[in-house]
Amino acid sequence: MVKVAHTGDGRADGIYTFGTSGSVNYRPPSEMWGDDVGYGWDVYNMTFSPGNLGGDVPSDILARDAKGGDANKDGRTDPFARDAAGVLWQYAGAGNAAAPYKPKATVNGGPENDSRGWNKYSFPY
């Protein structure tokens, strides 16, 4: 379930629910039933609304796929970590139980177009 603000006042005035078959249902909180508005969301294991990202009134929905984040597209999960200095690190999966990750590497493209500055985000994905 994801609560969203569609009127621009910052208060939740809509609810999206995600079925196990991948269906998405939207309903206003004042209504008992909603409408199916999408399909294919069963590939995601996390959905949330960060608020309004696009600059229009309705809140947006972001999702993370069930593979957990294969950033380099090699078929292995690649976790990320942020250190106290605000540097974002990628730990690429190696597929080896004795050494499960390749050496860590910084992620460029942060707010200052380098690997620093990621501390300004409260919950990076």
Tab-separated table of N, CA, C and O in Angstrom:
chain	number	residue	atom	x	y	z
A	1	MET	N	0.841	-1.170	0.000
A	1	MET	CA	0.000	0.000	0.000
A	1	MET	C	0.888	1.237	0.000
A	1	MET	O	1.869	1.317	0.741
A	2	VAL	N	0.557	2.202	-0.839
A	2	VAL	CA	1.268	3.466	-0.914
A	2	VAL	C	0.245	4.587	-0.837
A	2	VAL	O	-0.688	4.647	-1.643
A	3	LYS	N	0.403	5.456	0.159
A	3	LYS	CA	-0.464	6.631	0.269
A	3	LYS	C	0.169	7.765	-0.533
A	3	LYS	O	1.386	7.950	-0.510
A	4	VAL	N	-0.673	8.529	-1.239
A	4	VAL	CA	-0.178	9.622	-2.080
A	4	VAL	C	-1.035	10.865	-1.869
A	4	VAL	O	-2.185	10.788	-1.456
A	5	ALA	N	-0.428	12.014	-2.162
A	5	ALA	CA	-1.127	13.297	-2.112
A	5	ALA	C	-1.310	13.782	-3.539
A	5	ALA	O	-0.337	14.104	-4.210
A	6	HIS	N	-2.553	13.823	-4.004
A	6	HIS	CA	-2.832	14.228	-5.379
A	6	HIS	C	-3.326	15.661	-5.504
A	6	HIS	O	-3.439	16.177	-6.601
A	7	THR	N	-3.658	16.310	-4.399
A	7	THR	CA	-4.207	17.662	-4.494
A	7	THR	C	-3.171	18.745	-4.250
A	7	THR	O	-3.475	19.919	-4.389
A	8	GLY	N	-1.948	18.374	-3.860
A	8	GLY	CA	-0.895	19.359	-3.648
A	8	GLY	C	-0.812	19.922	-2.248
A	8	GLY	O	0.020	20.781	-1.970
A	9	ASP	N	-1.656	19.438	-1.325
A	9	ASP	CA	-1.619	19.965	0.041
A	9	ASP	C	-0.723	19.157	0.972
A	9	ASP	O	-0.583	19.485	2.142
A	10	GLY	N	-0.098	18.089	0.465
A	10	GLY	CA	0.812	17.284	1.271
A	10	GLY	C	0.129	16.241	2.129
A	10	GLY	O	0.799	15.483	2.815
A	11	ARG	N	-1.187	16.184	2.121
A	11	ARG	CA	-1.922	15.186	2.904
A	11	ARG	C	-2.352	14.046	2.003
A	11	ARG	O	-2.737	14.260	0.850
A	12	ALA	N	-2.309	12.842	2.545
A	12	ALA	CA	-2.689	11.669	1.752
A	12	ALA	C	-4.154	11.737	1.362
A	12	ALA	O	-5.028	11.884	2.218
A	13	ASP	N	-4.411	11.685	0.070
A	13	ASP	CA	-5.787	11.680	-0.404
A	13	ASP	C	-6.008	10.615	-1.474
A	13	ASP	O	-6.950	10.691	-2.252
A	14	GLY	N	-5.140	9.626	-1.485
A	14	GLY	CA	-5.290	8.498	-2.383
A	14	GLY	C	-4.435	7.340	-1.901
A	14	GLY	O	-3.428	7.547	-1.229
A	15	ILE	N	-4.857	6.128	-2.218
A	15	ILE	CA	-4.133	4.928	-1.790
A	15	ILE	C	-3.988	3.996	-2.988
A	15	ILE	O	-4.972	3.687	-3.666
A	16	TYR	N	-2.766	3.568	-3.243
A	16	TYR	CA	-2.498	2.543	-4.245
A	16	TYR	C	-2.219	1.244	-3.507
A	16	TYR	O	-1.457	1.217	-2.543
A	17	THR	N	-2.844	0.163	-3.945
A	17	THR	CA	-2.530	-1.159	-3.412
A	17	THR	C	-2.054	-2.027	-4.574
A	17	THR	O	-2.484	-1.868	-5.710
A	18	PHE	N	-1.133	-2.926	-4.261
A	18	PHE	CA	-0.475	-3.757	-5.267
A	18	PHE	C	-0.788	-5.216	-4.986
A	18	PHE	O	-0.447	-5.737	-3.929
A	19	GLY	N	-1.448	-5.859	-5.938
A	19	GLY	CA	-1.819	-7.258	-5.782
A	19	GLY	C	-0.668	-8.192	-6.110
A	19	GLY	O	0.274	-7.823	-6.804
A	20	THR	N	-0.730	-9.419	-5.627
A	20	THR	CA	0.323	-10.393	-5.887
A	20	THR	C	0.411	-10.774	-7.360
A	20	THR	O	1.433	-11.253	-7.820
A	21	SER	N	-0.655	-10.541	-8.120
A	21	SER	CA	-0.632	-10.837	-9.552
A	21	SER	C	-0.032	-9.696	-10.365
A	21	SER	O	0.073	-9.793	-11.585
A	22	GLY	N	0.354	-8.594	-9.690
A	22	GLY	CA	0.933	-7.454	-10.378
A	22	GLY	C	-0.038	-6.340	-10.658
A	22	GLY	O	0.326	-5.310	-11.219
A	23	SER	N	-1.299	-6.501	-10.259
A	23	SER	CA	-2.292	-5.464	-10.506
A	23	SER	C	-2.111	-4.304	-9.521
A	23	SER	O	-1.606	-4.479	-8.417
A	24	VAL	N	-2.500	-3.110	-9.964
A	24	VAL	CA	-2.460	-1.912	-9.131
A	24	VAL	C	-3.882	-1.365	-9.053
A	24	VAL	O	-4.557	-1.210	-10.062
A	25	ASN	N	-4.313	-1.064	-7.827
A	25	ASN	CA	-5.638	-0.530	-7.607
A	25	ASN	C	-5.491	0.829	-6.924
A	25	ASN	O	-4.695	0.976	-6.001
A	26	TYR	N	-6.248	1.818	-7.376
A	26	TYR	CA	-6.239	3.148	-6.757
A	26	TYR	C	-7.622	3.456	-6.212
A	26	TYR	O	-8.635	3.202	-6.854
A	27	ARG	N	-7.648	4.028	-4.998
A	27	ARG	CA	-8.912	4.480	-4.441
A	27	ARG	C	-8.677	5.694	-3.550
A	27	ARG	O	-7.671	5.779	-2.851
A	28	PRO	N	-9.629	6.625	-3.574
A	28	PRO	CA	-9.597	7.718	-2.597
A	28	PRO	C	-9.907	7.146	-1.220
A	28	PRO	O	-10.662	6.174	-1.112
A	29	PRO	N	-9.365	7.698	-0.149
A	29	PRO	CA	-9.605	7.142	1.195
A	29	PRO	C	-11.076	7.135	1.596
A	29	PRO	O	-11.492	6.332	2.411
A	30	SER	N	-11.880	8.020	1.014
A	30	SER	CA	-13.289	8.091	1.372
A	30	SER	C	-14.131	7.001	0.714
A	30	SER	O	-15.305	6.839	1.044
A	31	GLU	N	-13.545	6.238	-0.191
A	31	GLU	CA	-14.293	5.212	-0.920
A	31	GLU	C	-13.886	3.822	-0.444
A	31	GLU	O	-12.748	3.582	-0.077
A	32	MET	N	-14.824	2.903	-0.474
A	32	MET	CA	-14.569	1.538	-0.045
A	32	MET	C	-13.819	0.746	-1.103
A	32	MET	O	-12.968	-0.072	-0.789
A	33	TRP	N	-14.119	0.979	-2.390
A	33	TRP	CA	-13.514	0.236	-3.486
A	33	TRP	C	-12.838	1.201	-4.440
A	33	TRP	O	-13.231	2.339	-4.574
A	34	GLY	N	-11.838	0.709	-5.132
A	34	GLY	CA	-11.142	1.533	-6.105
A	34	GLY	C	-11.219	0.935	-7.494
A	34	GLY	O	-12.017	0.041	-7.763
A	35	ASP	N	-10.354	1.417	-8.354
A	35	ASP	CA	-10.299	0.956	-9.740
A	35	ASP	C	-8.925	0.391	-10.043
A	35	ASP	O	-7.904	0.935	-9.585
A	36	ASP	N	-8.883	-0.682	-10.829
A	36	ASP	CA	-7.600	-1.185	-11.316
A	36	ASP	C	-7.029	-0.171	-12.300
A	36	ASP	O	-7.717	0.250	-13.229
A	37	VAL	N	-5.788	0.228	-12.079
A	37	VAL	CA	-5.181	1.261	-12.922
A	37	VAL	C	-3.883	0.797	-13.579
A	37	VAL	O	-3.281	1.559	-14.327
A	38	GLY	N	-3.433	-0.409	-13.311
A	38	GLY	CA	-2.202	-0.879	-13.926
A	38	GLY	C	-1.933	-2.338	-13.640
A	38	GLY	O	-2.561	-2.948	-12.769
A	39	TYR	N	-1.010	-2.890	-14.401
A	39	TYR	CA	-0.629	-4.294	-14.271
A	39	TYR	C	0.882	-4.420	-14.455
A	39	TYR	O	1.533	-3.530	-14.985
A	40	GLY	N	1.439	-5.538	-14.034
A	40	GLY	CA	2.853	-5.804	-14.237
A	40	GLY	C	3.758	-5.338	-13.123
A	40	GLY	O	4.979	-5.376	-13.252
A	41	TRP	N	3.192	-4.934	-11.999
A	41	TRP	CA	4.001	-4.430	-10.891
A	41	TRP	C	4.542	-5.554	-9.998
A	41	TRP	O	5.212	-5.281	-9.009
A	42	ASP	N	4.265	-6.810	-10.325
A	42	ASP	CA	4.748	-7.914	-9.503
A	42	ASP	C	6.255	-8.117	-9.632
A	42	ASP	O	6.837	-8.898	-8.883
A	43	VAL	N	6.926	-7.424	-10.524
A	43	VAL	CA	8.386	-7.526	-10.638
A	43	VAL	C	9.089	-6.665	-9.589
A	43	VAL	O	10.305	-6.750	-9.433
A	44	TYR	N	8.330	-5.843	-8.854
A	44	TYR	CA	8.915	-4.950	-7.856
A	44	TYR	C	8.710	-5.489	-6.453
A	44	TYR	O	7.665	-6.023	-6.132
A	45	ASN	N	9.727	-5.320	-5.601
A	45	ASN	CA	9.591	-5.775	-4.220
A	45	ASN	C	9.472	-4.612	-3.245
A	45	ASN	O	9.349	-4.821	-2.048
A	46	MET	N	9.518	-3.387	-3.746
A	46	MET	CA	9.307	-2.223	-2.894
A	46	MET	C	8.696	-1.111	-3.733
A	46	MET	O	9.177	-0.831	-4.824
A	47	THR	N	7.640	-0.511	-3.217
A	47	THR	CA	7.038	0.657	-3.852
A	47	THR	C	6.847	1.716	-2.780
A	47	THR	O	6.587	1.398	-1.617
A	48	PHE	N	7.010	2.972	-3.159
A	48	PHE	CA	6.835	4.066	-2.210
A	48	PHE	C	6.604	5.359	-2.977
A	48	PHE	O	6.872	5.442	-4.168
A	49	SER	N	6.106	6.350	-2.280
A	49	SER	CA	5.902	7.664	-2.870
A	49	SER	C	6.829	8.657	-2.187
A	49	SER	O	6.693	8.913	-0.991
A	50	PRO	N	7.769	9.235	-2.937
A	50	PRO	CA	8.648	10.249	-2.358
A	50	PRO	C	8.002	11.630	-2.367
A	50	PRO	O	8.622	12.622	-2.011
A	51	GLY	N	6.754	11.712	-2.825
A	51	GLY	CA	6.087	12.997	-2.992
A	51	GLY	C	6.092	13.380	-4.466
A	51	GLY	O	6.118	12.537	-5.347
A	52	ASN	N	6.134	14.650	-4.710
A	52	ASN	CA	6.052	15.164	-6.071
A	52	ASN	C	7.454	15.381	-6.644
A	52	ASN	O	8.138	16.319	-6.276
A	53	LEU	N	7.872	14.522	-7.539
A	53	LEU	CA	9.177	14.660	-8.182
A	53	LEU	C	9.102	15.407	-9.505
A	53	LEU	O	10.039	16.054	-9.916
A	54	GLY	N	7.967	15.307	-10.182
A	54	GLY	CA	7.856	15.818	-11.543
A	54	GLY	C	7.448	17.266	-11.677
A	54	GLY	O	7.470	17.810	-12.775
A	55	GLY	N	7.047	17.915	-10.594
A	55	GLY	CA	6.675	19.310	-10.668
A	55	GLY	C	5.199	19.552	-10.938
A	55	GLY	O	4.753	20.689	-10.923
A	56	ASP	N	4.431	18.498	-11.197
A	56	ASP	CA	2.989	18.672	-11.338
A	56	ASP	C	2.352	18.393	-9.982
A	56	ASP	O	3.035	18.192	-8.998
A	57	VAL	N	1.060	18.413	-9.880
A	57	VAL	CA	0.402	18.276	-8.576
A	57	VAL	C	0.448	16.852	-8.022
A	57	VAL	O	0.770	16.667	-6.863
A	58	PRO	N	0.131	15.786	-8.799
A	58	PRO	CA	0.060	14.462	-8.173
A	58	PRO	C	1.415	13.951	-7.677
A	58	PRO	O	2.456	14.249	-8.251
A	59	SER	N	1.352	13.180	-6.611
A	59	SER	CA	2.553	12.501	-6.111
A	59	SER	C	2.988	11.424	-7.090
A	59	SER	O	2.177	10.872	-7.826
A	60	ASP	N	4.277	11.124	-7.077
A	60	ASP	CA	4.825	10.089	-7.945
A	60	ASP	C	5.044	8.814	-7.146
A	60	ASP	O	5.103	8.838	-5.915
A	61	ILE	N	5.176	7.697	-7.850
A	61	ILE	CA	5.471	6.412	-7.220
A	61	ILE	C	6.759	5.882	-7.809
A	61	ILE	O	6.947	5.879	-9.028
A	62	LEU	N	7.662	5.451	-6.950
A	62	LEU	CA	8.903	4.798	-7.370
A	62	LEU	C	8.869	3.351	-6.916
A	62	LEU	O	8.191	3.010	-5.946
A	63	ALA	N	9.624	2.505	-7.602
A	63	ALA	CA	9.651	1.086	-7.265
A	63	ALA	C	11.058	0.533	-7.440
A	63	ALA	O	11.851	1.062	-8.212
A	64	ARG	N	11.349	-0.515	-6.688
A	64	ARG	CA	12.632	-1.220	-6.808
A	64	ARG	C	12.331	-2.636	-7.272
A	64	ARG	O	11.428	-3.286	-6.752
A	65	ASP	N	13.087	-3.113	-8.259
A	65	ASP	CA	12.783	-4.442	-8.788
A	65	ASP	C	13.198	-5.541	-7.817
A	65	ASP	O	14.008	-5.336	-6.918
A	66	ALA	N	12.598	-6.705	-7.981
A	66	ALA	CA	12.792	-7.822	-7.060
A	66	ALA	C	14.190	-8.411	-7.130
A	66	ALA	O	14.584	-9.180	-6.258
A	67	LYS	N	14.966	-8.065	-8.145
A	67	LYS	CA	16.338	-8.558	-8.230
A	67	LYS	C	17.249	-7.843	-7.253
A	67	LYS	O	18.386	-8.230	-7.064
A	68	GLY	N	16.767	-6.769	-6.645
A	68	GLY	CA	17.516	-6.092	-5.603
A	68	GLY	C	18.509	-5.077	-6.104
A	68	GLY	O	19.208	-4.452	-5.336
A	69	GLY	N	18.616	-4.861	-7.347
A	69	GLY	CA	19.494	-3.828	-7.866
A	69	GLY	C	20.735	-4.371	-8.519
A	69	GLY	O	21.779	-4.493	-7.885
A	70	ASP	N	20.645	-4.723	-9.763
A	70	ASP	CA	21.798	-5.187	-10.532
A	70	ASP	C	22.307	-4.001	-11.353
A	70	ASP	O	21.974	-3.845	-12.519
A	71	ALA	N	23.102	-3.144	-10.723
A	71	ALA	CA	23.514	-1.886	-11.349
A	71	ALA	C	24.384	-2.081	-12.580
A	71	ALA	O	24.318	-1.299	-13.524
A	72	ASN	N	25.217	-3.112	-12.595
A	72	ASN	CA	26.120	-3.286	-13.740
A	72	ASN	C	25.637	-4.355	-14.720
A	72	ASN	O	26.354	-4.744	-15.633
A	73	LYS	N	24.409	-4.851	-14.511
A	73	LYS	CA	23.736	-5.773	-15.440
A	73	LYS	C	24.494	-7.080	-15.691
A	73	LYS	O	24.482	-7.617	-16.785
A	74	ASP	N	25.145	-7.607	-14.638
A	74	ASP	CA	25.847	-8.890	-14.798
A	74	ASP	C	25.079	-10.052	-14.178
A	74	ASP	O	25.588	-11.155	-14.086
A	75	GLY	N	23.844	-9.793	-13.730
A	75	GLY	CA	23.024	-10.849	-13.152
A	75	GLY	C	23.214	-11.037	-11.659
A	75	GLY	O	22.622	-11.939	-11.077
A	76	ARG	N	24.021	-10.211	-11.009
A	76	ARG	CA	24.270	-10.320	-9.567
A	76	ARG	C	23.851	-9.029	-8.870
A	76	ARG	O	23.998	-7.941	-9.422
A	77	THR	N	23.369	-9.160	-7.654
A	77	THR	CA	22.972	-7.992	-6.880
A	77	THR	C	24.187	-7.143	-6.533
A	77	THR	O	25.239	-7.663	-6.166
A	78	ASP	N	24.018	-5.829	-6.649
A	78	ASP	CA	25.102	-4.875	-6.375
A	78	ASP	C	24.657	-3.900	-5.288
A	78	ASP	O	24.035	-2.879	-5.577
A	79	PRO	N	24.950	-4.212	-4.025
A	79	PRO	CA	24.549	-3.286	-2.963
A	79	PRO	C	25.379	-1.999	-2.990
A	79	PRO	O	26.489	-1.964	-3.509
A	80	PHE	N	24.784	-0.956	-2.422
A	80	PHE	CA	25.439	0.340	-2.293
A	80	PHE	C	25.490	0.713	-0.825
A	80	PHE	O	24.638	0.311	-0.044
A	81	ALA	N	26.476	1.515	-0.451
A	81	ALA	CA	26.593	2.011	0.917
A	81	ALA	C	27.086	3.445	0.867
A	81	ALA	O	27.825	3.830	-0.041
A	82	ARG	N	26.686	4.203	1.863
A	82	ARG	CA	27.121	5.594	1.981
A	82	ARG	C	27.913	5.724	3.262
A	82	ARG	O	27.475	5.309	4.325
A	83	ASP	N	29.119	6.315	3.179
A	83	ASP	CA	29.922	6.474	4.386
A	83	ASP	C	29.642	7.820	5.053
A	83	ASP	O	28.863	8.636	4.545
A	84	ALA	N	30.268	8.063	6.219
A	84	ALA	CA	30.018	9.275	6.997
A	84	ALA	C	30.411	10.542	6.256
A	84	ALA	O	29.881	11.622	6.527
A	85	ALA	N	31.331	10.454	5.309
A	85	ALA	CA	31.765	11.622	4.536
A	85	ALA	C	30.829	11.931	3.368
A	85	ALA	O	31.014	12.914	2.660
A	86	GLY	N	29.828	11.092	3.159
A	86	GLY	CA	28.881	11.321	2.079
A	86	GLY	C	29.290	10.710	0.758
A	86	GLY	O	28.722	11.025	-0.286
A	87	VAL	N	30.260	9.792	0.779
A	87	VAL	CA	30.691	9.113	-0.444
A	87	VAL	C	29.814	7.880	-0.641
A	87	VAL	O	29.586	7.108	0.291
A	88	LEU	N	29.306	7.704	-1.868
A	88	LEU	CA	28.492	6.537	-2.203
A	88	LEU	C	29.387	5.478	-2.834
A	88	LEU	O	30.144	5.759	-3.767
A	89	TRP	N	29.305	4.258	-2.300
A	89	TRP	CA	30.145	3.143	-2.751
A	89	TRP	C	29.272	2.053	-3.348
A	89	TRP	O	28.205	1.747	-2.832
A	90	GLN	N	29.770	1.443	-4.409
A	90	GLN	CA	29.108	0.278	-4.992
A	90	GLN	C	29.955	-0.950	-4.692
A	90	GLN	O	31.177	-0.936	-4.848
A	91	TYR	N	29.280	-2.018	-4.261
A	91	TYR	CA	29.918	-3.307	-4.031
A	91	TYR	C	29.355	-4.275	-5.068
A	91	TYR	O	28.327	-4.899	-4.850
A	92	ALA	N	30.008	-4.376	-6.206
A	92	ALA	CA	29.517	-5.227	-7.298
A	92	ALA	C	29.604	-6.694	-6.880
A	92	ALA	O	30.615	-7.149	-6.346
A	93	GLY	N	28.522	-7.431	-7.128
A	93	GLY	CA	28.501	-8.847	-6.794
A	93	GLY	C	29.508	-9.629	-7.614
A	93	GLY	O	29.663	-9.409	-8.813
A	94	ALA	N	30.211	-10.550	-6.950
A	94	ALA	CA	31.242	-11.334	-7.632
A	94	ALA	C	30.799	-12.766	-7.917
A	94	ALA	O	31.426	-13.455	-8.716
A	95	GLY	N	29.745	-13.230	-7.245
A	95	GLY	CA	29.287	-14.602	-7.467
A	95	GLY	C	30.181	-15.647	-6.843
A	95	GLY	O	30.192	-16.794	-7.256
A	96	ASN	N	30.929	-15.288	-5.818
A	96	ASN	CA	31.868	-16.180	-5.157
A	96	ASN	C	31.552	-16.151	-3.660
A	96	ASN	O	31.673	-15.102	-3.030
A	97	ALA	N	31.174	-17.278	-3.086
A	97	ALA	CA	30.786	-17.313	-1.675
A	97	ALA	C	31.927	-16.907	-0.746
A	97	ALA	O	31.694	-16.314	0.299
A	98	ALA	N	33.176	-17.205	-1.111
A	98	ALA	CA	34.318	-16.847	-0.268
A	98	ALA	C	34.630	-15.358	-0.336
A	98	ALA	O	35.138	-14.782	0.626
A	99	ALA	N	34.357	-14.722	-1.448
A	99	ALA	CA	34.570	-13.284	-1.636
A	99	ALA	C	33.390	-12.768	-2.464
A	99	ALA	O	33.489	-12.632	-3.679
A	100	PRO	N	32.251	-12.490	-1.803
A	100	PRO	CA	31.017	-12.219	-2.538
A	100	PRO	C	30.981	-10.912	-3.329
A	100	PRO	O	30.141	-10.767	-4.210
A	101	TYR	N	31.883	-9.986	-3.031
A	101	TYR	CA	31.857	-8.698	-3.725
A	101	TYR	C	33.214	-8.355	-4.305
A	101	TYR	O	34.253	-8.665	-3.726
A	102	LYS	N	33.181	-7.670	-5.431
A	102	LYS	CA	34.410	-7.125	-6.014
A	102	LYS	C	34.854	-5.957	-5.144
A	102	LYS	O	34.091	-5.474	-4.307
A	103	PRO	N	36.076	-5.451	-5.304
A	103	PRO	CA	36.495	-4.297	-4.503
A	103	PRO	C	35.527	-3.130	-4.675
A	103	PRO	O	35.025	-2.881	-5.777
A	104	LYS	N	35.266	-2.436	-3.574
A	104	LYS	CA	34.307	-1.333	-3.637
A	104	LYS	C	34.806	-0.235	-4.580
A	104	LYS	O	36.005	-0.040	-4.761
A	105	ALA	N	33.843	0.456	-5.181
A	105	ALA	CA	34.162	1.531	-6.113
A	105	ALA	C	33.244	2.705	-5.831
A	105	ALA	O	32.069	2.519	-5.499
A	106	THR	N	33.747	3.918	-5.947
A	106	THR	CA	32.902	5.084	-5.731
A	106	THR	C	31.942	5.255	-6.905
A	106	THR	O	32.220	4.848	-8.027
A	107	VAL	N	30.825	5.867	-6.603
A	107	VAL	CA	29.806	6.137	-7.618
A	107	VAL	C	29.849	7.617	-7.935
A	107	VAL	O	29.564	8.448	-7.069
A	108	ASN	N	30.211	7.967	-9.151
A	108	ASN	CA	30.225	9.368	-9.562
A	108	ASN	C	28.826	9.814	-9.939
A	108	ASN	O	27.918	9.022	-10.075
A	109	GLY	N	28.665	11.101	-10.124
A	109	GLY	CA	27.366	11.634	-10.506
A	109	GLY	C	26.551	12.111	-9.330
A	109	GLY	O	25.356	12.308	-9.444
A	110	GLY	N	27.190	12.299	-8.189
A	110	GLY	CA	26.500	12.825	-7.022
A	110	GLY	C	26.159	14.289	-7.227
A	110	GLY	O	26.358	14.855	-8.297
A	111	PRO	N	25.637	14.932	-6.176
A	111	PRO	CA	25.200	16.317	-6.298
A	111	PRO	C	26.295	17.280	-6.772
A	111	PRO	O	26.008	18.263	-7.413
A	112	GLU	N	27.542	16.990	-6.473
A	112	GLU	CA	28.633	17.839	-6.954
A	112	GLU	C	29.314	17.209	-8.157
A	112	GLU	O	30.442	17.542	-8.495
A	113	ASN	N	28.625	16.282	-8.830
A	113	ASN	CA	29.127	15.543	-9.981
A	113	ASN	C	30.406	14.778	-9.653
A	113	ASN	O	31.289	14.635	-10.483
A	114	ASP	N	30.520	14.341	-8.428
A	114	ASP	CA	31.575	13.411	-8.036
A	114	ASP	C	30.955	12.437	-7.043
A	114	ASP	O	29.743	12.339	-6.959
A	115	SER	N	31.742	11.733	-6.283
A	115	SER	CA	31.183	10.699	-5.409
A	115	SER	C	30.799	11.225	-4.033
A	115	SER	O	30.307	10.478	-3.210
A	116	ARG	N	30.994	12.518	-3.767
A	116	ARG	CA	30.638	13.073	-2.450
A	116	ARG	C	29.249	13.705	-2.491
A	116	ARG	O	28.653	13.864	-3.527
A	117	GLY	N	28.762	14.079	-1.328
A	117	GLY	CA	27.525	14.827	-1.238
A	117	GLY	C	26.268	13.995	-1.075
A	117	GLY	O	25.169	14.539	-1.052
A	118	TRP	N	26.403	12.689	-0.922
A	118	TRP	CA	25.216	11.835	-0.824
A	118	TRP	C	24.575	11.894	0.556
A	118	TRP	O	23.494	11.351	0.755
A	119	ASN	N	25.185	12.563	1.533
A	119	ASN	CA	24.586	12.684	2.861
A	119	ASN	C	23.351	13.565	2.883
A	119	ASN	O	22.582	13.527	3.825
A	120	LYS	N	23.155	14.381	1.842
A	120	LYS	CA	21.967	15.228	1.834
A	120	LYS	C	20.694	14.428	1.586
A	120	LYS	O	19.605	14.947	1.743
A	121	TYR	N	20.814	13.160	1.224
A	121	TYR	CA	19.663	12.311	0.998
A	121	TYR	C	19.415	11.447	2.225
A	121	TYR	O	20.341	10.814	2.731
A	122	SER	N	18.164	11.387	2.686
A	122	SER	CA	17.886	10.661	3.918
A	122	SER	C	17.747	9.157	3.731
A	122	SER	O	17.946	8.411	4.652
A	123	PHE	N	17.398	8.708	2.511
A	123	PHE	CA	17.205	7.272	2.312
A	123	PHE	C	17.489	6.924	0.853
A	123	PHE	O	16.582	6.815	0.050
A	124	PRO	N	18.767	6.759	0.493
A	124	PRO	CA	19.081	6.485	-0.917
A	124	PRO	C	18.686	5.071	-1.319
A	124	PRO	O	18.737	4.154	-0.523
A	125	TYR	N	18.284	4.911	-2.586
A	125	TYR	CA	17.933	3.599	-3.123
A	125	TYR	C	18.891	3.225	-4.192
A	125	TYR	O	19.138	3.841	-5.121
